[in-house]
Amino acid sequence: MAAIEVKPSTFLTHAADLKENRKRSPFLGNWWNPDPKIVTAAEQAKKIRIAPVLYSYVRPMEGIFAKVEYGAKHRDHNLPELAKYTRKKFTEVFRNAKKPRYAIGNAADKDALILELSLLEWVPNTYSSILVREVVDMVTFDGVAAATMKGSRGSIAIEGRLIDPKSKQSIFEFADKEFGKTVLILPIQEFFPKGQAHFAIGEWAKQLEELLRTKAGVKVKDSFPVVLWNF
């Protein structure tokens, strides 16, 4: 219920080559550069720089609840803030990792890998969708609405690429999409328009940090679609 198919944009150089690889990555789409020289350069890097997050590729908003209650213009007005939050969260996760592989670099660090991220989709949470799902669960069973009414939940999609600073080539590219999870206790994030998006962004940051830190044979697990609480 958490993740579904995602179609990357032209932001990614190798968008058409992205593939799912559950034995290694939690993301729906992945592409690794096969050039051994590029791989070696990435392995020798000591720093990573998180570039400002783009939102110019965000697609028109879907979902009747979000369109009526939140509005496309209101959504688009809040995209810059969500992009800033994304950059901040990824930077925090990489900086505060228990066993960091990379130190956080800046524009002056010419040898730092560059992580470029782009928001692809965003459907905010709405009070009306929460009310409808509660009514459905009351007349059926708890969790039925979450399983059958995906369009009533907030969702967000992201894509990103890790760039070698010398060759300017992509080392790794990915794309992923997340719906709001089924929360058994304290669904606090659902009461904020950006709540589900913030939660997903935090999970993506942790997953990417682990993916770039661990060896090729190590599986990085996807997040579970059902959680006790999400704050």
mmCIF file with all atom_site columns, C-alpha atoms in Angstrom:
data_model
loop_
_atom_site.group_PDB
_atom_site.id
_atom_site.type_symbol
_atom_site.label_atom_id
_atom_site.label_alt_id
_atom_site.label_comp_id
_atom_site.label_asym_id
_atom_site.label_entity_id
_atom_site.label_seq_id
_atom_site.pdbx_PDB_ins_code
_atom_site.Cartn_x
_atom_site.Cartn_y
_atom_site.Cartn_z
_atom_site.occupancy
_atom_site.B_iso_or_equiv
_atom_site.pdbx_formal_charge
_atom_site.auth_seq_id
_atom_site.auth_comp_id
_atom_site.auth_asym_id
_atom_site.auth_atom_id
_atom_site.pdbx_PDB_model_num
ATOM 1   C CA . MET A 1 1   ? 0.000   0.000  0.000   1.00 0.00 ? 1   MET A CA 1
ATOM 2   C CA . ALA A 1 2   ? 2.913   2.396  0.605   1.00 0.00 ? 2   ALA A CA 1
ATOM 3   C CA . ALA A 1 3   ? 4.604   2.491  -2.774  1.00 0.00 ? 3   ALA A CA 1
ATOM 4   C CA . ILE A 1 4   ? 3.389   2.237  -6.358  1.00 0.00 ? 4   ILE A CA 1
ATOM 5   C CA . GLU A 1 5   ? 4.827   2.645  -9.826  1.00 0.00 ? 5   GLU A CA 1
ATOM 6   C CA . VAL A 1 6   ? 6.539   5.956  -10.459 1.00 0.00 ? 6   VAL A CA 1
ATOM 7   C CA . LYS A 1 7   ? 7.381   7.499  -13.825 1.00 0.00 ? 7   LYS A CA 1
ATOM 8   C CA . PRO A 1 8   ? 10.505  9.678  -13.687 1.00 0.00 ? 8   PRO A CA 1
ATOM 9   C CA . SER A 1 9   ? 10.849  12.919 -15.623 1.00 0.00 ? 9   SER A CA 1
ATOM 10  C CA . THR A 1 10  ? 13.507  14.211 -18.011 1.00 0.00 ? 10  THR A CA 1
ATOM 11  C CA . PHE A 1 11  ? 15.373  15.507 -14.955 1.00 0.00 ? 11  PHE A CA 1
ATOM 12  C CA . LEU A 1 12  ? 17.059  12.096 -14.852 1.00 0.00 ? 12  LEU A CA 1
ATOM 13  C CA . THR A 1 13  ? 19.568  11.423 -17.609 1.00 0.00 ? 13  THR A CA 1
ATOM 14  C CA . HIS A 1 14  ? 18.865  7.681  -17.491 1.00 0.00 ? 14  HIS A CA 1
ATOM 15  C CA . ALA A 1 15  ? 15.147  7.794  -16.685 1.00 0.00 ? 15  ALA A CA 1
ATOM 16  C CA . ALA A 1 16  ? 14.358  5.124  -19.268 1.00 0.00 ? 16  ALA A CA 1
ATOM 17  C CA . ASP A 1 17  ? 16.925  2.758  -17.753 1.00 0.00 ? 17  ASP A CA 1
ATOM 18  C CA . LEU A 1 18  ? 15.644  2.774  -14.174 1.00 0.00 ? 18  LEU A CA 1
ATOM 19  C CA . LYS A 1 19  ? 14.794  -0.664 -12.815 1.00 0.00 ? 19  LYS A CA 1
ATOM 20  C CA . GLU A 1 20  ? 13.502  -2.123 -9.587  1.00 0.00 ? 20  GLU A CA 1
ATOM 21  C CA . ASN A 1 21  ? 16.083  -4.047 -7.558  1.00 0.00 ? 21  ASN A CA 1
ATOM 22  C CA . ARG A 1 22  ? 14.583  -5.219 -4.268  1.00 0.00 ? 22  ARG A CA 1
ATOM 23  C CA . LYS A 1 23  ? 17.664  -7.304 -3.499  1.00 0.00 ? 23  LYS A CA 1
ATOM 24  C CA . ARG A 1 24  ? 19.620  -4.103 -3.063  1.00 0.00 ? 24  ARG A CA 1
ATOM 25  C CA . SER A 1 25  ? 17.498  -0.947 -3.048  1.00 0.00 ? 25  SER A CA 1
ATOM 26  C CA . PRO A 1 26  ? 14.157  0.122  -1.509  1.00 0.00 ? 26  PRO A CA 1
ATOM 27  C CA . PHE A 1 27  ? 13.476  2.540  -4.359  1.00 0.00 ? 27  PHE A CA 1
ATOM 28  C CA . LEU A 1 28  ? 11.119  1.700  -7.211  1.00 0.00 ? 28  LEU A CA 1
ATOM 29  C CA . GLY A 1 29  ? 13.563  2.813  -9.884  1.00 0.00 ? 29  GLY A CA 1
ATOM 30  C CA . ASN A 1 30  ? 17.368  2.522  -9.802  1.00 0.00 ? 30  ASN A CA 1
ATOM 31  C CA . TRP A 1 31  ? 20.267  2.978  -12.197 1.00 0.00 ? 31  TRP A CA 1
ATOM 32  C CA . TRP A 1 32  ? 23.960  2.522  -11.408 1.00 0.00 ? 32  TRP A CA 1
ATOM 33  C CA . ASN A 1 33  ? 26.686  3.712  -13.752 1.00 0.00 ? 33  ASN A CA 1
ATOM 34  C CA . PRO A 1 34  ? 28.464  0.632  -15.183 1.00 0.00 ? 34  PRO A CA 1
ATOM 35  C CA . ASP A 1 35  ? 31.681  2.566  -15.941 1.00 0.00 ? 35  ASP A CA 1
ATOM 36  C CA . PRO A 1 36  ? 34.365  1.259  -13.519 1.00 0.00 ? 36  PRO A CA 1
ATOM 37  C CA . LYS A 1 37  ? 36.176  4.614  -13.575 1.00 0.00 ? 37  LYS A CA 1
ATOM 38  C CA . ILE A 1 38  ? 33.077  6.427  -12.361 1.00 0.00 ? 38  ILE A CA 1
ATOM 39  C CA . VAL A 1 39  ? 32.453  3.774  -9.721  1.00 0.00 ? 39  VAL A CA 1
ATOM 40  C CA . THR A 1 40  ? 36.030  4.080  -8.464  1.00 0.00 ? 40  THR A CA 1
ATOM 41  C CA . ALA A 1 41  ? 35.755  7.859  -8.279  1.00 0.00 ? 41  ALA A CA 1
ATOM 42  C CA . ALA A 1 42  ? 32.606  7.531  -6.172  1.00 0.00 ? 42  ALA A CA 1
ATOM 43  C CA . GLU A 1 43  ? 34.251  5.053  -3.832  1.00 0.00 ? 43  GLU A CA 1
ATOM 44  C CA . GLN A 1 44  ? 37.183  7.385  -3.241  1.00 0.00 ? 44  GLN A CA 1
ATOM 45  C CA . ALA A 1 45  ? 35.057  10.429 -2.502  1.00 0.00 ? 45  ALA A CA 1
ATOM 46  C CA . LYS A 1 46  ? 34.978  11.660 1.103   1.00 0.00 ? 46  LYS A CA 1
ATOM 47  C CA . LYS A 1 47  ? 32.360  14.389 0.882   1.00 0.00 ? 47  LYS A CA 1
ATOM 48  C CA . ILE A 1 48  ? 28.865  14.879 -0.480  1.00 0.00 ? 48  ILE A CA 1
ATOM 49  C CA . ARG A 1 49  ? 27.024  18.107 -1.225  1.00 0.00 ? 49  ARG A CA 1
ATOM 50  C CA . ILE A 1 50  ? 23.223  18.340 -1.217  1.00 0.00 ? 50  ILE A CA 1
ATOM 51  C CA . ALA A 1 51  ? 22.206  20.746 -3.965  1.00 0.00 ? 51  ALA A CA 1
ATOM 52  C CA . PRO A 1 52  ? 19.074  22.932 -3.716  1.00 0.00 ? 52  PRO A CA 1
ATOM 53  C CA . VAL A 1 53  ? 16.063  20.733 -4.420  1.00 0.00 ? 53  VAL A CA 1
ATOM 54  C CA . LEU A 1 54  ? 14.145  21.393 -7.627  1.00 0.00 ? 54  LEU A CA 1
ATOM 55  C CA . TYR A 1 55  ? 10.343  21.534 -7.857  1.00 0.00 ? 55  TYR A CA 1
ATOM 56  C CA . SER A 1 56  ? 9.933   22.700 -11.456 1.00 0.00 ? 56  SER A CA 1
ATOM 57  C CA . TYR A 1 57  ? 9.234   19.115 -12.562 1.00 0.00 ? 57  TYR A CA 1
ATOM 58  C CA . VAL A 1 58  ? 6.275   18.613 -10.202 1.00 0.00 ? 58  VAL A CA 1
ATOM 59  C CA . ARG A 1 59  ? 3.268   17.326 -12.091 1.00 0.00 ? 59  ARG A CA 1
ATOM 60  C CA . PRO A 1 60  ? -0.317  18.651 -11.879 1.00 0.00 ? 60  PRO A CA 1
ATOM 61  C CA . MET A 1 61  ? -2.003  17.637 -8.650  1.00 0.00 ? 61  MET A CA 1
ATOM 62  C CA . GLU A 1 62  ? -4.274  14.592 -8.664  1.00 0.00 ? 62  GLU A CA 1
ATOM 63  C CA . GLY A 1 63  ? -6.931  13.531 -6.167  1.00 0.00 ? 63  GLY A CA 1
ATOM 64  C CA . ILE A 1 64  ? -10.391 15.072 -5.872  1.00 0.00 ? 64  ILE A CA 1
ATOM 65  C CA . PHE A 1 65  ? -10.083 15.743 -2.123  1.00 0.00 ? 65  PHE A CA 1
ATOM 66  C CA . ALA A 1 66  ? -6.837  17.701 -2.462  1.00 0.00 ? 66  ALA A CA 1
ATOM 67  C CA . LYS A 1 67  ? -8.064  19.632 -5.498  1.00 0.00 ? 67  LYS A CA 1
ATOM 68  C CA . VAL A 1 68  ? -11.250 20.758 -3.748  1.00 0.00 ? 68  VAL A CA 1
ATOM 69  C CA . GLU A 1 69  ? -9.976  21.377 -0.222  1.00 0.00 ? 69  GLU A CA 1
ATOM 70  C CA . TYR A 1 70  ? -6.360  22.427 -0.775  1.00 0.00 ? 70  TYR A CA 1
ATOM 71  C CA . GLY A 1 71  ? -6.295  23.725 -4.341  1.00 0.00 ? 71  GLY A CA 1
ATOM 72  C CA . ALA A 1 72  ? -3.596  23.489 -6.980  1.00 0.00 ? 72  ALA A CA 1
ATOM 73  C CA . LYS A 1 73  ? -2.480  27.109 -6.558  1.00 0.00 ? 73  LYS A CA 1
ATOM 74  C CA . HIS A 1 74  ? -2.132  26.698 -2.806  1.00 0.00 ? 74  HIS A CA 1
ATOM 75  C CA . ARG A 1 75  ? -0.173  23.479 -3.351  1.00 0.00 ? 75  ARG A CA 1
ATOM 76  C CA . ASP A 1 76  ? 2.179   25.130 -5.840  1.00 0.00 ? 76  ASP A CA 1
ATOM 77  C CA . HIS A 1 77  ? 2.661   28.095 -3.498  1.00 0.00 ? 77  HIS A CA 1
ATOM 78  C CA . ASN A 1 78  ? 3.964   25.700 -0.834  1.00 0.00 ? 78  ASN A CA 1
ATOM 79  C CA . LEU A 1 79  ? 6.334   23.765 -3.103  1.00 0.00 ? 79  LEU A CA 1
ATOM 80  C CA . PRO A 1 80  ? 9.366   26.040 -2.472  1.00 0.00 ? 80  PRO A CA 1
ATOM 81  C CA . GLU A 1 81  ? 9.080   25.470 1.271   1.00 0.00 ? 81  GLU A CA 1
ATOM 82  C CA . LEU A 1 82  ? 8.747   21.703 0.780   1.00 0.00 ? 82  LEU A CA 1
ATOM 83  C CA . ALA A 1 83  ? 11.840  21.726 -1.441  1.00 0.00 ? 83  ALA A CA 1
ATOM 84  C CA . LYS A 1 84  ? 13.822  23.578 1.231   1.00 0.00 ? 84  LYS A CA 1
ATOM 85  C CA . TYR A 1 85  ? 12.644  21.080 3.836   1.00 0.00 ? 85  TYR A CA 1
ATOM 86  C CA . THR A 1 86  ? 13.778  18.198 1.618   1.00 0.00 ? 86  THR A CA 1
ATOM 87  C CA . ARG A 1 87  ? 17.287  19.602 1.284   1.00 0.00 ? 87  ARG A CA 1
ATOM 88  C CA . LYS A 1 88  ? 17.467  20.314 4.990   1.00 0.00 ? 88  LYS A CA 1
ATOM 89  C CA . LYS A 1 89  ? 16.292  16.805 5.925   1.00 0.00 ? 89  LYS A CA 1
ATOM 90  C CA . PHE A 1 90  ? 18.690  15.006 3.594   1.00 0.00 ? 90  PHE A CA 1
ATOM 91  C CA . THR A 1 91  ? 21.558  17.152 4.876   1.00 0.00 ? 91  THR A CA 1
ATOM 92  C CA . GLU A 1 92  ? 20.657  16.377 8.501   1.00 0.00 ? 92  GLU A CA 1
ATOM 93  C CA . VAL A 1 93  ? 20.433  12.640 7.880   1.00 0.00 ? 93  VAL A CA 1
ATOM 94  C CA . PHE A 1 94  ? 23.782  12.444 6.093   1.00 0.00 ? 94  PHE A CA 1
ATOM 95  C CA . ARG A 1 95  ? 25.463  14.672 8.685   1.00 0.00 ? 95  ARG A CA 1
ATOM 96  C CA . ASN A 1 96  ? 24.055  12.816 11.713  1.00 0.00 ? 96  ASN A CA 1
ATOM 97  C CA . ALA A 1 97  ? 24.478  9.247  10.436  1.00 0.00 ? 97  ALA A CA 1
ATOM 98  C CA . LYS A 1 98  ? 25.968  6.908  13.066  1.00 0.00 ? 98  LYS A CA 1
ATOM 99  C CA . LYS A 1 99  ? 28.567  5.584  10.661  1.00 0.00 ? 99  LYS A CA 1
ATOM 100 C CA . PRO A 1 100 ? 28.785  8.274  7.973   1.00 0.00 ? 100 PRO A CA 1
ATOM 101 C CA . ARG A 1 101 ? 30.596  7.496  4.767   1.00 0.00 ? 101 ARG A CA 1
ATOM 102 C CA . TYR A 1 102 ? 30.613  11.089 3.579   1.00 0.00 ? 102 TYR A CA 1
ATOM 103 C CA . ALA A 1 103 ? 31.131  14.409 5.301   1.00 0.00 ? 103 ALA A CA 1
ATOM 104 C CA . ILE A 1 104 ? 28.806  17.213 4.219   1.00 0.00 ? 104 ILE A CA 1
ATOM 105 C CA . GLY A 1 105 ? 30.553  19.467 1.726   1.00 0.00 ? 105 GLY A CA 1
ATOM 106 C CA . ASN A 1 106 ? 29.754  22.848 0.205   1.00 0.00 ? 106 ASN A CA 1
ATOM 107 C CA . ALA A 1 107 ? 30.156  24.643 -3.104  1.00 0.00 ? 107 ALA A CA 1
ATOM 108 C CA . ALA A 1 108 ? 33.853  25.248 -2.400  1.00 0.00 ? 108 ALA A CA 1
ATOM 109 C CA . ASP A 1 109 ? 34.571  21.503 -2.183  1.00 0.00 ? 109 ASP A CA 1
ATOM 110 C CA . LYS A 1 110 ? 35.376  20.661 -5.789  1.00 0.00 ? 110 LYS A CA 1
ATOM 111 C CA . ASP A 1 111 ? 35.909  16.971 -4.978  1.00 0.00 ? 111 ASP A CA 1
ATOM 112 C CA . ALA A 1 112 ? 32.542  16.462 -3.224  1.00 0.00 ? 112 ALA A CA 1
ATOM 113 C CA . LEU A 1 113 ? 29.903  14.273 -4.833  1.00 0.00 ? 113 LEU A CA 1
ATOM 114 C CA . ILE A 1 114 ? 26.763  16.219 -5.692  1.00 0.00 ? 114 ILE A CA 1
ATOM 115 C CA . LEU A 1 115 ? 23.323  14.904 -4.761  1.00 0.00 ? 115 LEU A CA 1
ATOM 116 C CA . GLU A 1 116 ? 20.667  16.515 -6.933  1.00 0.00 ? 116 GLU A CA 1
ATOM 117 C CA . LEU A 1 117 ? 17.028  15.960 -5.953  1.00 0.00 ? 117 LEU A CA 1
ATOM 118 C CA . SER A 1 118 ? 13.787  16.893 -7.661  1.00 0.00 ? 118 SER A CA 1
ATOM 119 C CA . LEU A 1 119 ? 10.236  16.702 -6.336  1.00 0.00 ? 119 LEU A CA 1
ATOM 120 C CA . LEU A 1 120 ? 8.078   14.914 -8.897  1.00 0.00 ? 120 LEU A CA 1
ATOM 121 C CA . GLU A 1 121 ? 4.581   14.725 -7.379  1.00 0.00 ? 121 GLU A CA 1
ATOM 122 C CA . TRP A 1 122 ? 2.828   15.959 -4.259  1.00 0.00 ? 122 TRP A CA 1
ATOM 123 C CA . VAL A 1 123 ? -0.752  15.504 -3.074  1.00 0.00 ? 123 VAL A CA 1
ATOM 124 C CA . PRO A 1 124 ? -1.261  17.169 0.359   1.00 0.00 ? 124 PRO A CA 1
ATOM 125 C CA . ASN A 1 125 ? -3.234  15.593 3.190   1.00 0.00 ? 125 ASN A CA 1
ATOM 126 C CA . THR A 1 126 ? -6.795  16.881 3.615   1.00 0.00 ? 126 THR A CA 1
ATOM 127 C CA . TYR A 1 127 ? -9.337  16.788 6.444   1.00 0.00 ? 127 TYR A CA 1
ATOM 128 C CA . SER A 1 128 ? -12.127 15.729 4.092   1.00 0.00 ? 128 SER A CA 1
ATOM 129 C CA . SER A 1 129 ? -10.239 12.612 3.000   1.00 0.00 ? 129 SER A CA 1
ATOM 130 C CA . ILE A 1 130 ? -9.574  11.676 6.631   1.00 0.00 ? 130 ILE A CA 1
ATOM 131 C CA . LEU A 1 131 ? -13.296 12.010 7.422   1.00 0.00 ? 131 LEU A CA 1
ATOM 132 C CA . VAL A 1 132 ? -14.332 9.869  4.446   1.00 0.00 ? 132 VAL A CA 1
ATOM 133 C CA . ARG A 1 133 ? -11.849 7.126  5.339   1.00 0.00 ? 133 ARG A CA 1
ATOM 134 C CA . GLU A 1 134 ? -13.045 7.106  8.940   1.00 0.00 ? 134 GLU A CA 1
ATOM 135 C CA . VAL A 1 135 ? -16.645 6.680  7.809   1.00 0.00 ? 135 VAL A CA 1
ATOM 136 C CA . VAL A 1 136 ? -15.685 3.829  5.476   1.00 0.00 ? 136 VAL A CA 1
ATOM 137 C CA . ASP A 1 137 ? -13.789 2.061  8.266   1.00 0.00 ? 137 ASP A CA 1
ATOM 138 C CA . MET A 1 138 ? -16.724 2.507  10.654  1.00 0.00 ? 138 MET A CA 1
ATOM 139 C CA . VAL A 1 139 ? -19.154 0.745  8.341   1.00 0.00 ? 139 VAL A CA 1
ATOM 140 C CA . THR A 1 140 ? -16.655 -1.932 7.256   1.00 0.00 ? 140 THR A CA 1
ATOM 141 C CA . PHE A 1 141 ? -13.428 -2.785 9.068   1.00 0.00 ? 141 PHE A CA 1
ATOM 142 C CA . ASP A 1 142 ? -10.434 -0.811 10.235  1.00 0.00 ? 142 ASP A CA 1
ATOM 143 C CA . GLY A 1 143 ? -7.931  -0.445 7.376   1.00 0.00 ? 143 GLY A CA 1
ATOM 144 C CA . VAL A 1 144 ? -10.380 -1.065 4.523   1.00 0.00 ? 144 VAL A CA 1
ATOM 145 C CA . ALA A 1 145 ? -10.281 2.580  3.444   1.00 0.00 ? 145 ALA A CA 1
ATOM 146 C CA . ALA A 1 146 ? -6.488  2.613  3.413   1.00 0.00 ? 146 ALA A CA 1
ATOM 147 C CA . ALA A 1 147 ? -6.395  -0.457 1.205   1.00 0.00 ? 147 ALA A CA 1
ATOM 148 C CA . THR A 1 148 ? -9.134  0.553  -1.244  1.00 0.00 ? 148 THR A CA 1
ATOM 149 C CA . MET A 1 149 ? -8.952  4.357  -1.338  1.00 0.00 ? 149 MET A CA 1
ATOM 150 C CA . LYS A 1 150 ? -5.333  5.175  -2.136  1.00 0.00 ? 150 LYS A CA 1
ATOM 151 C CA . GLY A 1 151 ? -6.375  8.335  -3.914  1.00 0.00 ? 151 GLY A CA 1
ATOM 152 C CA . SER A 1 152 ? -7.755  9.716  -0.658  1.00 0.00 ? 152 SER A CA 1
ATOM 153 C CA . ARG A 1 153 ? -4.328  9.723  0.989   1.00 0.00 ? 153 ARG A CA 1
ATOM 154 C CA . GLY A 1 154 ? -1.524  12.203 0.631   1.00 0.00 ? 154 GLY A CA 1
ATOM 155 C CA . SER A 1 155 ? 1.294   11.121 -1.657  1.00 0.00 ? 155 SER A CA 1
ATOM 156 C CA . ILE A 1 156 ? 4.672   12.325 -2.843  1.00 0.00 ? 156 ILE A CA 1
ATOM 157 C CA . ALA A 1 157 ? 7.203   11.266 -5.464  1.00 0.00 ? 157 ALA A CA 1
ATOM 158 C CA . ILE A 1 158 ? 10.875  12.153 -5.748  1.00 0.00 ? 158 ILE A CA 1
ATOM 159 C CA . GLU A 1 159 ? 13.768  11.536 -8.106  1.00 0.00 ? 159 GLU A CA 1
ATOM 160 C CA . GLY A 1 160 ? 17.465  12.088 -7.641  1.00 0.00 ? 160 GLY A CA 1
ATOM 161 C CA . ARG A 1 161 ? 20.930  11.604 -9.061  1.00 0.00 ? 161 ARG A CA 1
ATOM 162 C CA . LEU A 1 162 ? 24.403  11.431 -7.571  1.00 0.00 ? 162 LEU A CA 1
ATOM 163 C CA . ILE A 1 163 ? 26.927  13.312 -9.708  1.00 0.00 ? 163 ILE A CA 1
ATOM 164 C CA . ASP A 1 164 ? 30.687  12.832 -10.028 1.00 0.00 ? 164 ASP A CA 1
ATOM 165 C CA . PRO A 1 165 ? 32.104  16.402 -9.755  1.00 0.00 ? 165 PRO A CA 1
ATOM 166 C CA . LYS A 1 166 ? 34.958  15.847 -12.241 1.00 0.00 ? 166 LYS A CA 1
ATOM 167 C CA . SER A 1 167 ? 33.246  14.042 -15.118 1.00 0.00 ? 167 SER A CA 1
ATOM 168 C CA . LYS A 1 168 ? 29.795  15.545 -14.386 1.00 0.00 ? 168 LYS A CA 1
ATOM 169 C CA . GLN A 1 169 ? 28.327  12.090 -15.023 1.00 0.00 ? 169 GLN A CA 1
ATOM 170 C CA . SER A 1 170 ? 25.657  10.362 -12.958 1.00 0.00 ? 170 SER A CA 1
ATOM 171 C CA . ILE A 1 171 ? 26.902  7.708  -10.562 1.00 0.00 ? 171 ILE A CA 1
ATOM 172 C CA . PHE A 1 172 ? 23.464  6.645  -9.373  1.00 0.00 ? 172 PHE A CA 1
ATOM 173 C CA . GLU A 1 173 ? 19.915  7.677  -10.252 1.00 0.00 ? 173 GLU A CA 1
ATOM 174 C CA . PHE A 1 174 ? 16.671  6.772  -8.505  1.00 0.00 ? 174 PHE A CA 1
ATOM 175 C CA . ALA A 1 175 ? 12.960  7.537  -8.327  1.00 0.00 ? 175 ALA A CA 1
ATOM 176 C CA . ASP A 1 176 ? 10.308  6.605  -5.791  1.00 0.00 ? 176 ASP A CA 1
ATOM 177 C CA . LYS A 1 177 ? 6.735   7.375  -4.749  1.00 0.00 ? 177 LYS A CA 1
ATOM 178 C CA . GLU A 1 178 ? 4.979   6.943  -1.404  1.00 0.00 ? 178 GLU A CA 1
ATOM 179 C CA . PHE A 1 179 ? 1.361   7.095  -0.320  1.00 0.00 ? 179 PHE A CA 1
ATOM 180 C CA . GLY A 1 180 ? 0.400   7.875  3.245   1.00 0.00 ? 180 GLY A CA 1
ATOM 181 C CA . LYS A 1 181 ? 0.872   4.815  5.424   1.00 0.00 ? 181 LYS A CA 1
ATOM 182 C CA . THR A 1 182 ? -1.760  2.995  7.437   1.00 0.00 ? 182 THR A CA 1
ATOM 183 C CA . VAL A 1 183 ? -1.308  4.306  10.981  1.00 0.00 ? 183 VAL A CA 1
ATOM 184 C CA . LEU A 1 184 ? -2.668  2.176  13.821  1.00 0.00 ? 184 LEU A CA 1
ATOM 185 C CA . ILE A 1 185 ? -2.065  4.677  16.635  1.00 0.00 ? 185 ILE A CA 1
ATOM 186 C CA . LEU A 1 186 ? -1.723  8.474  16.652  1.00 0.00 ? 186 LEU A CA 1
ATOM 187 C CA . PRO A 1 187 ? -1.944  9.425  12.937  1.00 0.00 ? 187 PRO A CA 1
ATOM 188 C CA . ILE A 1 188 ? -0.663  12.922 13.778  1.00 0.00 ? 188 ILE A CA 1
ATOM 189 C CA . GLN A 1 189 ? 0.936   13.614 10.418  1.00 0.00 ? 189 GLN A CA 1
ATOM 190 C CA . GLU A 1 190 ? -2.383  13.199 8.599   1.00 0.00 ? 190 GLU A CA 1
ATOM 191 C CA . PHE A 1 191 ? -3.675  16.397 10.203  1.00 0.00 ? 191 PHE A CA 1
ATOM 192 C CA . PHE A 1 192 ? -1.050  18.526 8.466   1.00 0.00 ? 192 PHE A CA 1
ATOM 193 C CA . PRO A 1 193 ? -1.018  19.114 4.675   1.00 0.00 ? 193 PRO A CA 1
ATOM 194 C CA . LYS A 1 194 ? 2.730   18.397 4.492   1.00 0.00 ? 194 LYS A CA 1
ATOM 195 C CA . GLY A 1 195 ? 2.696   15.700 7.181   1.00 0.00 ? 195 GLY A CA 1
ATOM 196 C CA . GLN A 1 196 ? 2.830   12.649 4.921   1.00 0.00 ? 196 GLN A CA 1
ATOM 197 C CA . ALA A 1 197 ? 5.356   14.337 2.644   1.00 0.00 ? 197 ALA A CA 1
ATOM 198 C CA . HIS A 1 198 ? 7.665   15.171 5.551   1.00 0.00 ? 198 HIS A CA 1
ATOM 199 C CA . PHE A 1 199 ? 7.463   11.609 6.831   1.00 0.00 ? 199 PHE A CA 1
ATOM 200 C CA . ALA A 1 200 ? 8.290   10.121 3.411   1.00 0.00 ? 200 ALA A CA 1
ATOM 201 C CA . ILE A 1 201 ? 11.161  12.553 2.840   1.00 0.00 ? 201 ILE A CA 1
ATOM 202 C CA . GLY A 1 202 ? 12.716  11.549 6.145   1.00 0.00 ? 202 GLY A CA 1
ATOM 203 C CA . GLU A 1 203 ? 12.503  7.869  5.221   1.00 0.00 ? 203 GLU A CA 1
ATOM 204 C CA . TRP A 1 204 ? 13.982  8.482  1.769   1.00 0.00 ? 204 TRP A CA 1
ATOM 205 C CA . ALA A 1 205 ? 16.915  10.360 3.271   1.00 0.00 ? 205 ALA A CA 1
ATOM 206 C CA . LYS A 1 206 ? 17.694  7.503  5.662   1.00 0.00 ? 206 LYS A CA 1
ATOM 207 C CA . GLN A 1 207 ? 17.353  4.893  2.930   1.00 0.00 ? 207 GLN A CA 1
ATOM 208 C CA . LEU A 1 208 ? 19.611  6.735  0.501   1.00 0.00 ? 208 LEU A CA 1
ATOM 209 C CA . GLU A 1 209 ? 22.266  7.372  3.134   1.00 0.00 ? 209 GLU A CA 1
ATOM 210 C CA . GLU A 1 210 ? 22.322  3.659  3.953   1.00 0.00 ? 210 GLU A CA 1
ATOM 211 C CA . LEU A 1 211 ? 22.313  2.662  0.292   1.00 0.00 ? 211 LEU A CA 1
ATOM 212 C CA . LEU A 1 212 ? 25.319  4.846  -0.516  1.00 0.00 ? 212 LEU A CA 1
ATOM 213 C CA . ARG A 1 213 ? 27.141  3.763  2.629   1.00 0.00 ? 213 ARG A CA 1
ATOM 214 C CA . THR A 1 214 ? 26.765  -0.002 2.383   1.00 0.00 ? 214 THR A CA 1
ATOM 215 C CA . LYS A 1 215 ? 28.427  -2.474 0.032   1.00 0.00 ? 215 LYS A CA 1
ATOM 216 C CA . ALA A 1 216 ? 26.818  -3.637 -3.198  1.00 0.00 ? 216 ALA A CA 1
ATOM 217 C CA . GLY A 1 217 ? 25.651  -6.971 -1.747  1.00 0.00 ? 217 GLY A CA 1
ATOM 218 C CA . VAL A 1 218 ? 23.816  -5.439 1.216   1.00 0.00 ? 218 VAL A CA 1
ATOM 219 C CA . LYS A 1 219 ? 20.037  -5.114 1.002   1.00 0.00 ? 219 LYS A CA 1
ATOM 220 C CA . VAL A 1 220 ? 18.534  -1.839 2.167   1.00 0.00 ? 220 VAL A CA 1
ATOM 221 C CA . LYS A 1 221 ? 15.001  -2.583 3.309   1.00 0.00 ? 221 LYS A CA 1
ATOM 222 C CA . ASP A 1 222 ? 11.970  -0.608 2.223   1.00 0.00 ? 222 ASP A CA 1
ATOM 223 C CA . SER A 1 223 ? 9.761   1.052  4.815   1.00 0.00 ? 223 SER A CA 1
ATOM 224 C CA . PHE A 1 224 ? 6.763   -0.908 6.105   1.00 0.00 ? 224 PHE A CA 1
ATOM 225 C CA . PRO A 1 225 ? 3.334   0.238  4.826   1.00 0.00 ? 225 PRO A CA 1
ATOM 226 C CA . VAL A 1 226 ? 1.751   -0.050 8.287   1.00 0.00 ? 226 VAL A CA 1
ATOM 227 C CA . VAL A 1 227 ? 3.131   1.832  11.303  1.00 0.00 ? 227 VAL A CA 1
ATOM 228 C CA . LEU A 1 228 ? 1.985   2.391  14.895  1.00 0.00 ? 228 LEU A CA 1
ATOM 229 C CA . TRP A 1 229 ? 2.437   6.148  14.601  1.00 0.00 ? 229 TRP A CA 1
ATOM 230 C CA . ASN A 1 230 ? 4.108   8.513  12.170  1.00 0.00 ? 230 ASN A CA 1
ATOM 231 C CA . PHE A 1 231 ? 5.590   11.523 13.837  1.00 0.00 ? 231 PHE A CA 1
#
